[in-house]
mmCIF file of C-alpha atoms in Angstrom:
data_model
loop_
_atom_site.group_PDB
_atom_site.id
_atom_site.type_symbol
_atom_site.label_atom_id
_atom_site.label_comp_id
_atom_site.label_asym_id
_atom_site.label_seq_id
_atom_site.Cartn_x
_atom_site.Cartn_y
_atom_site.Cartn_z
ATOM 1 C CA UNK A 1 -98.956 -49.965 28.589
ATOM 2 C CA UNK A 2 -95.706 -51.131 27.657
ATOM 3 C CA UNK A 3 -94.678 -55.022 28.413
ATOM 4 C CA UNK A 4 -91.290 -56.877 27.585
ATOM 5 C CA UNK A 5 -91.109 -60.855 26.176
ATOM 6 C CA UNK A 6 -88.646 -63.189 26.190
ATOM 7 C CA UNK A 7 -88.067 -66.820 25.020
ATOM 8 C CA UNK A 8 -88.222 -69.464 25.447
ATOM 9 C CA UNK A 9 -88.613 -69.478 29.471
ATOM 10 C CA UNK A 10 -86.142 -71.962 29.866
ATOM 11 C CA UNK A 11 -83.328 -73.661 27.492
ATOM 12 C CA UNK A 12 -80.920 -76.701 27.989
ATOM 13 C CA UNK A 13 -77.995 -76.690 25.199
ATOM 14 C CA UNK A 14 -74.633 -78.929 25.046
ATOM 15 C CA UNK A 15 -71.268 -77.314 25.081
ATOM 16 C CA UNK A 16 -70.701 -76.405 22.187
ATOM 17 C CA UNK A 17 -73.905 -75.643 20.315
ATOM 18 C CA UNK A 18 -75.339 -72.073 19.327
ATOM 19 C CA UNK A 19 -77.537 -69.317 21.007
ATOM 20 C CA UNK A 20 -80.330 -67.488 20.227
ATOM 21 C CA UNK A 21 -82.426 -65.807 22.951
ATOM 22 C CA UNK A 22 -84.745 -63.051 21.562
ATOM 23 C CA UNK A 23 -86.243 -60.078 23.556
ATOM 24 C CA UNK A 24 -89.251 -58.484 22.038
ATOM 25 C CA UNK A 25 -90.746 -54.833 23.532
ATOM 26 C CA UNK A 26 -94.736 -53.621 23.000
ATOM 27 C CA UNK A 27 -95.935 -50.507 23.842
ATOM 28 C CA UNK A 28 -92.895 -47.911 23.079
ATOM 29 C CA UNK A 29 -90.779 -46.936 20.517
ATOM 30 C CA UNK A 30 -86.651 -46.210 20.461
ATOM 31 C CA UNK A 31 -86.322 -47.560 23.909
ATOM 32 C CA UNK A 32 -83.034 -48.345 25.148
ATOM 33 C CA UNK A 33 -82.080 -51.967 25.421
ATOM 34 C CA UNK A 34 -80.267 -54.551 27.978
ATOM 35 C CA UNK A 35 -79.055 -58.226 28.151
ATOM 36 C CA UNK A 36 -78.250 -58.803 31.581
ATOM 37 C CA UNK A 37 -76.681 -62.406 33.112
ATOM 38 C CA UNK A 38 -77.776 -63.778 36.890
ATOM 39 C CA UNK A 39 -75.408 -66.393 37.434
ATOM 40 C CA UNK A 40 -76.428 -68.724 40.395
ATOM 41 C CA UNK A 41 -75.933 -66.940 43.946
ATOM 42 C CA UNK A 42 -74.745 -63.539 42.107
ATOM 43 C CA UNK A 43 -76.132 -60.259 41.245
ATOM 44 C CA UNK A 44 -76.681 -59.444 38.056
ATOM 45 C CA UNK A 45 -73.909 -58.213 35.633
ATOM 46 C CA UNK A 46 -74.644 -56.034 32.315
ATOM 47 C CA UNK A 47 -74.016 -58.199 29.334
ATOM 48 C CA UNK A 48 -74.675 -55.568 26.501
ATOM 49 C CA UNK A 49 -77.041 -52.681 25.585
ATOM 50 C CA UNK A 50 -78.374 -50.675 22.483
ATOM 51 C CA UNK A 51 -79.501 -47.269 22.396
ATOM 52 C CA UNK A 52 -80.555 -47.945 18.584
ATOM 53 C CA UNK A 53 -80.774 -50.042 15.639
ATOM 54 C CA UNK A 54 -77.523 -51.619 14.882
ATOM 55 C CA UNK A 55 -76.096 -49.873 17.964
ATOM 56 C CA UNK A 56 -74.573 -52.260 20.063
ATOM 57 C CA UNK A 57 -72.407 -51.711 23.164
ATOM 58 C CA UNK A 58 -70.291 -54.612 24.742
ATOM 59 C CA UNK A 59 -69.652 -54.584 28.628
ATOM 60 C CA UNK A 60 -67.695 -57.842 29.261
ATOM 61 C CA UNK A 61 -65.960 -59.551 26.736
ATOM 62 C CA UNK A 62 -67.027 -63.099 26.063
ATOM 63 C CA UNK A 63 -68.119 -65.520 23.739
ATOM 64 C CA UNK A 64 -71.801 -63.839 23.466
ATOM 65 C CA UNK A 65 -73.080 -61.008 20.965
ATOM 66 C CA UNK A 66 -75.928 -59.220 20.530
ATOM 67 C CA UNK A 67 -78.220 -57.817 17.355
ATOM 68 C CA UNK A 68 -81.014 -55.401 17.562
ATOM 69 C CA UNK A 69 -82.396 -55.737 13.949
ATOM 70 C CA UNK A 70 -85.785 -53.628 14.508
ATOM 71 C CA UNK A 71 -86.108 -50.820 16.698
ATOM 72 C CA UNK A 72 -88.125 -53.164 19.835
ATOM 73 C CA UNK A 73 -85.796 -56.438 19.316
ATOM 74 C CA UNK A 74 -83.004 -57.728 20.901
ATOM 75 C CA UNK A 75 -81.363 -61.088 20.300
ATOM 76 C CA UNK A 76 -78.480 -62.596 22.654
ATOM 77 C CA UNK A 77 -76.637 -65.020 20.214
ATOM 78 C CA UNK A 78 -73.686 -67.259 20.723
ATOM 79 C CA UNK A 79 -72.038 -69.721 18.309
ATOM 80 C CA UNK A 80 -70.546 -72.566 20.672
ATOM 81 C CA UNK A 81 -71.496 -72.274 23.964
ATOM 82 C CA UNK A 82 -69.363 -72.976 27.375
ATOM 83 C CA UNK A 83 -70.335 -74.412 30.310
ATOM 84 C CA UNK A 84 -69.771 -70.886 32.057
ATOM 85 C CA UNK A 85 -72.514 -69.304 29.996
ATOM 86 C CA UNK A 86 -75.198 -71.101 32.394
ATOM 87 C CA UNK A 87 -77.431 -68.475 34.004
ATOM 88 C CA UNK A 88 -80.674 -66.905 34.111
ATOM 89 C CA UNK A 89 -80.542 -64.061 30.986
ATOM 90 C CA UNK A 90 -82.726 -61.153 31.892
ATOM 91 C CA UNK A 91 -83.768 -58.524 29.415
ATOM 92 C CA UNK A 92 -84.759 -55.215 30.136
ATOM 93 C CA UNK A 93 -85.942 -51.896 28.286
ATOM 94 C CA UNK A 94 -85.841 -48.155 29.436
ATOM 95 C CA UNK A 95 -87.087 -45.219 28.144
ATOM 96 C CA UNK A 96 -85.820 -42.297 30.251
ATOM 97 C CA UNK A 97 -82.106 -42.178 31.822
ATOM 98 C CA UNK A 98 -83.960 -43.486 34.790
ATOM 99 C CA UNK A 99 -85.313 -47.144 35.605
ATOM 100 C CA UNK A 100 -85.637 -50.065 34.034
ATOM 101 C CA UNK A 101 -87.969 -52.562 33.734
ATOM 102 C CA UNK A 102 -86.829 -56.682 32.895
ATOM 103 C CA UNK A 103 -88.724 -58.953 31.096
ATOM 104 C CA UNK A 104 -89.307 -62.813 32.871
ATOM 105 C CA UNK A 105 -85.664 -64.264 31.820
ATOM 106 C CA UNK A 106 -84.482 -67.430 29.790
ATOM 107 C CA UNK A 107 -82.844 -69.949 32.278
ATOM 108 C CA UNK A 108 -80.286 -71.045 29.989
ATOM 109 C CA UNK A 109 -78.476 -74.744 31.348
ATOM 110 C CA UNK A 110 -75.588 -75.908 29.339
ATOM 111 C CA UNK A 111 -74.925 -79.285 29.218
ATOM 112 C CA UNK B 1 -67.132 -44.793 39.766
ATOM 113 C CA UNK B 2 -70.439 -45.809 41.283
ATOM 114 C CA UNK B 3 -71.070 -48.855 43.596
ATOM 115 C CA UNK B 4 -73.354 -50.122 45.738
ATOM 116 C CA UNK B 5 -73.344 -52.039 48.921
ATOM 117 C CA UNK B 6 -75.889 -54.369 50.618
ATOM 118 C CA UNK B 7 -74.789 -54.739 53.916
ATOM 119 C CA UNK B 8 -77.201 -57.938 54.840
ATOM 120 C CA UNK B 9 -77.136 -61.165 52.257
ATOM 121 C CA UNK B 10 -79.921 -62.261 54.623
ATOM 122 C CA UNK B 11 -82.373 -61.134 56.330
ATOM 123 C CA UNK B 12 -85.529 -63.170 58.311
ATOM 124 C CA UNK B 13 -88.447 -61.484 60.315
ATOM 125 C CA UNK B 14 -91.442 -62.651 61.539
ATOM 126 C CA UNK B 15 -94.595 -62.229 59.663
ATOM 127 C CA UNK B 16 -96.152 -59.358 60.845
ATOM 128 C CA UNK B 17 -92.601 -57.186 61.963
ATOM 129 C CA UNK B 18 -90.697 -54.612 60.486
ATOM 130 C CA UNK B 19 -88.536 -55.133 57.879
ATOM 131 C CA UNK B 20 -85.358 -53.199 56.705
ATOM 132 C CA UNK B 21 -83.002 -54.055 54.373
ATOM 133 C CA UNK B 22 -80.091 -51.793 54.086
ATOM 134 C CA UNK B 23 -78.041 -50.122 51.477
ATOM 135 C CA UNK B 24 -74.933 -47.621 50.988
ATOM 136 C CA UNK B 25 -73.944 -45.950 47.551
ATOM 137 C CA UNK B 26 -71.173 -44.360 46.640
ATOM 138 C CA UNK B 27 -71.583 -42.120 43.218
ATOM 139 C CA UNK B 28 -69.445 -39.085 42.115
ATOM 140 C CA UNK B 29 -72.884 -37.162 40.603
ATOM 141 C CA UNK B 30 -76.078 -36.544 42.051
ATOM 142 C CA UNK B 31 -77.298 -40.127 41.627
ATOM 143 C CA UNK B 32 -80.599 -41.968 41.209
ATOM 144 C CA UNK B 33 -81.170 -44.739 43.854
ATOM 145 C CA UNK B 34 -84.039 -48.069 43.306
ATOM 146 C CA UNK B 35 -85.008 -50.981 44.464
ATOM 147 C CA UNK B 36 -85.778 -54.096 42.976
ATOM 148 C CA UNK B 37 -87.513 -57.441 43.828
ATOM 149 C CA UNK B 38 -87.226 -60.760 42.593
ATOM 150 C CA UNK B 39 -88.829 -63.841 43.246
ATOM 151 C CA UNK B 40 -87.273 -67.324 42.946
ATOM 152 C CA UNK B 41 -87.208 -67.680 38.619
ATOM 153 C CA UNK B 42 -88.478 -64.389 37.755
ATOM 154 C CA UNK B 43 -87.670 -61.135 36.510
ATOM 155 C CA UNK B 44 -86.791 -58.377 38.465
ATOM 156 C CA UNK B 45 -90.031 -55.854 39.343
ATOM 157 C CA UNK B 46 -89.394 -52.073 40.184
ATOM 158 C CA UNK B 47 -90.459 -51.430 44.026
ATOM 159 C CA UNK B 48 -89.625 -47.531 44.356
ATOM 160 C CA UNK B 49 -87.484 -45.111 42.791
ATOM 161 C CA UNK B 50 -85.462 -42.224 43.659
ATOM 162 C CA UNK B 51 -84.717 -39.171 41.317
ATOM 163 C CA UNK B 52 -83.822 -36.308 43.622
ATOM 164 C CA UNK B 53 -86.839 -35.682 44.087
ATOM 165 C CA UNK B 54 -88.829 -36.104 47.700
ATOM 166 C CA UNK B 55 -86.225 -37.835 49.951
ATOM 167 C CA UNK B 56 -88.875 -39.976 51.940
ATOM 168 C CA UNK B 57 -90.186 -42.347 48.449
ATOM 169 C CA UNK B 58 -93.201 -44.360 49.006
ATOM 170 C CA UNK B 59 -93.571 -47.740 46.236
ATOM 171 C CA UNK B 60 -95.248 -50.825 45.952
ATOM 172 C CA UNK B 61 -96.904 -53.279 48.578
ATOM 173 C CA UNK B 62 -96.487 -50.817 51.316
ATOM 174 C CA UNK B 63 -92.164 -50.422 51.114
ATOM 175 C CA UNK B 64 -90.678 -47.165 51.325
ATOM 176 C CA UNK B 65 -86.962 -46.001 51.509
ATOM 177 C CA UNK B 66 -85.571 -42.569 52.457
ATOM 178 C CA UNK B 67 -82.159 -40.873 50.714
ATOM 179 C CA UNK B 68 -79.974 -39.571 53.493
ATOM 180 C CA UNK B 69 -77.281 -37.570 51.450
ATOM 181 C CA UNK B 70 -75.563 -37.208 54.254
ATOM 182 C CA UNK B 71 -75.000 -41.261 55.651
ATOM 183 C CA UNK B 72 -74.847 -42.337 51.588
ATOM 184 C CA UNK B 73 -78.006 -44.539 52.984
ATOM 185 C CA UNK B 74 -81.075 -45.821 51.087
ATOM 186 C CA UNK B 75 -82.349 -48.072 53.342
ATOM 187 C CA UNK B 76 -85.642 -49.914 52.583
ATOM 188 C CA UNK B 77 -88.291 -50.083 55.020
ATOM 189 C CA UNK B 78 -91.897 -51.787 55.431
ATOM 190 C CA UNK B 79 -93.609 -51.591 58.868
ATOM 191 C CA UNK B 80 -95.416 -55.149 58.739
ATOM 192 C CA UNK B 81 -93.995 -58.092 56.822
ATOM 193 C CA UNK B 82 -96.216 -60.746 54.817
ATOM 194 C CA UNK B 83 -95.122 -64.267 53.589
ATOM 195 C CA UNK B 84 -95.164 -62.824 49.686
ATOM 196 C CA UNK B 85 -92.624 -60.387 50.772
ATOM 197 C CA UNK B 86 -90.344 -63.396 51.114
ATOM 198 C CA UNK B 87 -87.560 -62.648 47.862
ATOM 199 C CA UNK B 88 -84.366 -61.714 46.998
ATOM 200 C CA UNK B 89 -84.051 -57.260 46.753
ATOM 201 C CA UNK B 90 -81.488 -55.351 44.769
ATOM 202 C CA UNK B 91 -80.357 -52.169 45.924
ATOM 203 C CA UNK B 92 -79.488 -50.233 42.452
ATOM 204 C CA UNK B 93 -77.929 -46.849 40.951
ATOM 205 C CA UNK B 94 -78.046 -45.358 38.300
ATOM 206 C CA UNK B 95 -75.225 -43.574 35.843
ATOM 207 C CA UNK B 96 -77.093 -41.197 33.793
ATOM 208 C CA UNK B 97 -75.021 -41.269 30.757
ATOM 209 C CA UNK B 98 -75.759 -41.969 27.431
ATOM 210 C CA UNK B 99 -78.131 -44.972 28.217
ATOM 211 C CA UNK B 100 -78.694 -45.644 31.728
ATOM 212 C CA UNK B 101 -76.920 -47.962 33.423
ATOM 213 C CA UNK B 102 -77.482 -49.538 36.267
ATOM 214 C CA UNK B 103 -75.053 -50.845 38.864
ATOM 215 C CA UNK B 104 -76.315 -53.729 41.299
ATOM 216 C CA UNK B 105 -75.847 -54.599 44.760
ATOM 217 C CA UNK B 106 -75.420 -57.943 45.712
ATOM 218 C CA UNK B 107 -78.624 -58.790 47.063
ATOM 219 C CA UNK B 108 -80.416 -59.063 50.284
ATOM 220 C CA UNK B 109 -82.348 -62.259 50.587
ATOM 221 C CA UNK B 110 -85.483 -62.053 52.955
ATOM 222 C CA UNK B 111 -87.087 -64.864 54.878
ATOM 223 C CA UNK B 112 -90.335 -64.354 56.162
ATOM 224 C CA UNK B 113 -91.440 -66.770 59.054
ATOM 225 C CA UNK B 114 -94.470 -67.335 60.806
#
């Protein structure tokens, strides 16, 4: 069966400092990839996704990027962060063009 | 465009009602329709699914939602609520383009009382 990691659980960072949240996916192979935000009180808003290696698609500009260097890896990367990137980062894999499924999140505070 | 709409932030029933929590789409295709839960610090787990398939769609813990074409309606249903179905529940759809994404509603908190 297929399961989806991230970490660390939960992160506190000052303003300021760099980013690295990293999404790892067992049990399948080419899925397609998502970074999601939850800010507090909010639905959830599509950060980026990857069909592929190296394939990266932006949805909302920002001070975030993404990298999927192996085919079942995804790492959310900034290199200062704001205050505004607080949230709870969800990733999430699919393998059809039907549901998804989300890994446990990062709650990310900044500081 | 697609979009979804939530039409109760909050909901509270007694343990041992019905629940529904209710949801309108608008999509220009033929779309696909879910339902997510999450609890408080979690990830988001996959309750029922629908792919134009059987209208009526049966998923976990006893919830069920039916696609009405017709009212842009898939409401989600359970006839007896428990304590653990206390969370927040996305109403989703889905573009089926090049990788699927999905466009949340809002949310729908339920409280479950005694």
């Amino acid at each position: 069966s297929q399961t989806i990691h991230q970490w660390p659980a939960t992160l506190v960072q000052p303003v300021g400092s760099p980013l690295s949240l990293e999404c790892t996916v067992e049990g399948t192979s080419n899925p397609n990839l998502y970074w999601y935000r939850q800010a507090a009180g909010r639905g959830l808003q599509l950060l980026f996704y990857s069909v592929g290696i190296g394939q990266i698609s932006s949805e909302v500009p920002q001070n975030l990027s993404a990298s999927r260097p192996q085919d079942r890896q995804f790492i959310l990367s900034s290199k200062k962060l704001l205050l505004s990137d607080s949230g709870f980062y969800l990733c999430a894999w699919s393998e059809t063009f039907y549901e998804q499924y989300f890994g446990p999140g990062t709650r990310l505070t900044v500081t | 465009a697609q979009s979804v709409t939530q039409l109760d932030s909050h909901v509270s029933v007694s343990e041992g009602t019905p629940v529904l929590l209710r949801c309108n789409y608008s999509s220009s295709y033929s779309p696909s329709l879910f339902w997510y839960v999450q609890h408080p610090n979690k990830g988001l787990q996959l309750l029922l699914k629908y792919t134009s398939a059987a209208t009526l769609v049966k998923g976990i813990n006893g919830f069920e939602a039916e696609f009405k074409k017709s009212e842009t309606s898939f409401h989600l249903t359970k006839p007896s609520a428990h304590m653990s179905d206390a969370a927040e529940y996305f109403c989703v759809v889905s573009d089926t383009g090049t990788a699927s994404k999905l466009t949340f509603g809002t949310g729908t908190r339920l409280q479950v009382t005694l």
